[in-house]
Short mmCIF file of C-alpha atoms in Angstrom, two decimals:
data_model
loop_
_atom_site.label_atom_id
_atom_site.label_comp_id
_atom_site.label_asym_id
_atom_site.label_seq_id
_atom_site.Cartn_x
_atom_site.Cartn_y
_atom_site.Cartn_z
CA UNK A 28 57.05 61.44 82.48
CA UNK A 29 60.78 62.38 82.61
CA UNK A 30 63.31 59.56 82.67
CA UNK A 31 66.81 59.53 84.12
CA UNK A 32 67.93 61.14 87.31
CA UNK A 33 68.43 64.48 88.99
CA UNK A 34 71.75 65.03 90.77
CA UNK A 35 71.81 67.73 93.45
CA UNK A 36 75.10 68.96 94.95
CA UNK A 37 74.97 71.06 98.10
CA UNK A 38 77.86 73.16 99.48
CA UNK A 39 78.01 75.16 102.69
CA UNK A 40 80.42 76.44 105.32
CA UNK A 41 78.16 75.21 108.14
CA UNK A 42 77.33 71.51 108.40
CA UNK A 43 74.09 72.08 110.33
CA UNK A 44 72.63 74.27 107.58
CA UNK A 45 73.56 71.81 104.83
CA UNK A 46 72.04 68.89 106.75
CA UNK A 47 68.81 70.86 107.20
CA UNK A 48 68.67 71.65 103.47
CA UNK A 49 69.35 68.00 102.56
CA UNK A 50 66.55 66.88 104.88
CA UNK A 51 64.09 69.29 103.23
CA UNK A 52 65.02 68.06 99.73
CA UNK A 53 64.77 64.43 100.85
CA UNK A 54 61.37 64.96 102.46
CA UNK A 55 59.89 66.74 99.43
CA UNK A 56 61.23 64.15 96.97
CA UNK A 57 59.95 61.20 98.99
CA UNK A 58 56.51 62.78 99.43
CA UNK A 59 56.06 62.91 95.64
CA UNK A 60 56.92 59.24 95.21
CA UNK A 61 60.43 59.45 93.74
CA UNK A 62 63.32 57.13 94.64
CA UNK A 63 66.16 58.92 96.41
CA UNK A 64 69.80 57.94 96.97
CA UNK A 65 71.59 59.98 99.61
CA UNK A 66 72.44 62.37 101.06
CA UNK A 67 76.02 61.17 100.55
CA UNK A 68 78.62 63.20 102.45
CA UNK A 69 81.51 64.15 100.18
CA UNK A 70 85.01 65.00 101.50
CA UNK A 71 85.25 68.37 103.24
CA UNK A 72 87.46 70.96 101.56
CA UNK A 73 89.84 72.63 104.02
CA UNK A 74 91.41 75.93 103.04
CA UNK A 75 94.20 77.00 105.40
CA UNK A 76 95.36 80.63 105.53
CA UNK A 77 98.58 81.56 107.36
CA UNK A 78 99.14 85.20 108.36
CA UNK A 79 102.02 86.83 110.24
CA UNK A 80 100.74 88.35 113.48
CA UNK A 81 102.67 91.61 113.26
CA UNK A 82 104.50 92.88 110.19
CA UNK A 83 108.24 93.67 110.31
CA UNK A 84 108.77 92.39 113.88
CA UNK A 85 108.70 88.64 114.35
CA UNK A 86 108.54 86.46 111.27
CA UNK A 87 108.05 83.24 113.23
CA UNK A 88 104.88 84.44 114.98
CA UNK A 89 101.98 83.40 112.75
CA UNK A 90 98.24 82.85 113.00
CA UNK A 91 96.40 80.03 111.23
CA UNK A 92 92.85 80.36 109.95
CA UNK A 93 90.86 77.68 108.17
CA UNK A 94 87.72 77.63 106.09
CA UNK A 95 85.82 74.33 105.82
CA UNK A 96 83.46 73.65 102.91
CA UNK A 97 81.04 70.78 103.58
CA UNK A 98 79.43 68.99 100.61
CA UNK A 99 76.50 66.60 100.16
CA UNK A 100 75.25 64.72 97.10
CA UNK A 101 71.63 63.64 96.52
CA UNK A 102 70.45 61.57 93.53
CA UNK A 103 66.75 61.41 92.65
CA UNK A 104 66.48 58.30 90.49
CA UNK A 105 62.93 58.28 89.07
CA UNK A 106 61.66 61.87 89.22
CA UNK A 107 58.10 62.72 88.35
CA UNK A 108 56.90 66.10 87.12
CA UNK A 109 55.54 66.80 90.58
CA UNK A 110 59.00 66.06 92.06
CA UNK A 111 60.69 68.53 89.73
CA UNK A 112 58.06 71.16 90.51
CA UNK A 113 58.35 70.80 94.30
CA UNK A 114 62.16 70.85 94.27
CA UNK A 115 62.30 73.94 92.05
CA UNK A 116 59.97 75.86 94.40
CA UNK A 117 61.62 74.71 97.64
CA UNK A 118 62.65 77.34 100.23
CA UNK A 119 66.13 76.43 101.48
CA UNK A 120 68.14 78.18 104.22
CA UNK A 121 70.59 80.93 103.34
CA UNK A 122 74.24 79.97 103.04
CA UNK A 123 73.69 76.83 100.94
CA UNK A 124 74.98 76.64 97.37
CA UNK A 125 72.89 74.32 95.18
CA UNK A 126 73.89 72.79 91.86
CA UNK A 127 71.23 70.75 90.02
CA UNK A 128 71.99 68.53 87.02
CA UNK A 129 69.41 66.61 85.04
#
């Protein structure tokens, strides 16, 4: 039986998709009898891009675009072998970046 914990970090541009993925991970971990902490929402990264609207004409006319990266953290405290197996074979929605640390 493995000791320790599994830390799962999720990243996505859409908060609805990341919440759905976190719910699937939570449901599968709890069904195997592991203790779960989370999902903990981490601060959202905001990347702001400023572009001039038309080149060579009006320098003060600019457009602002932003890209938000939402993050969640899930800790599985007492994983069993069945927990590790179900999480590794879990089908998650597209657009979610997953980082797993043991």
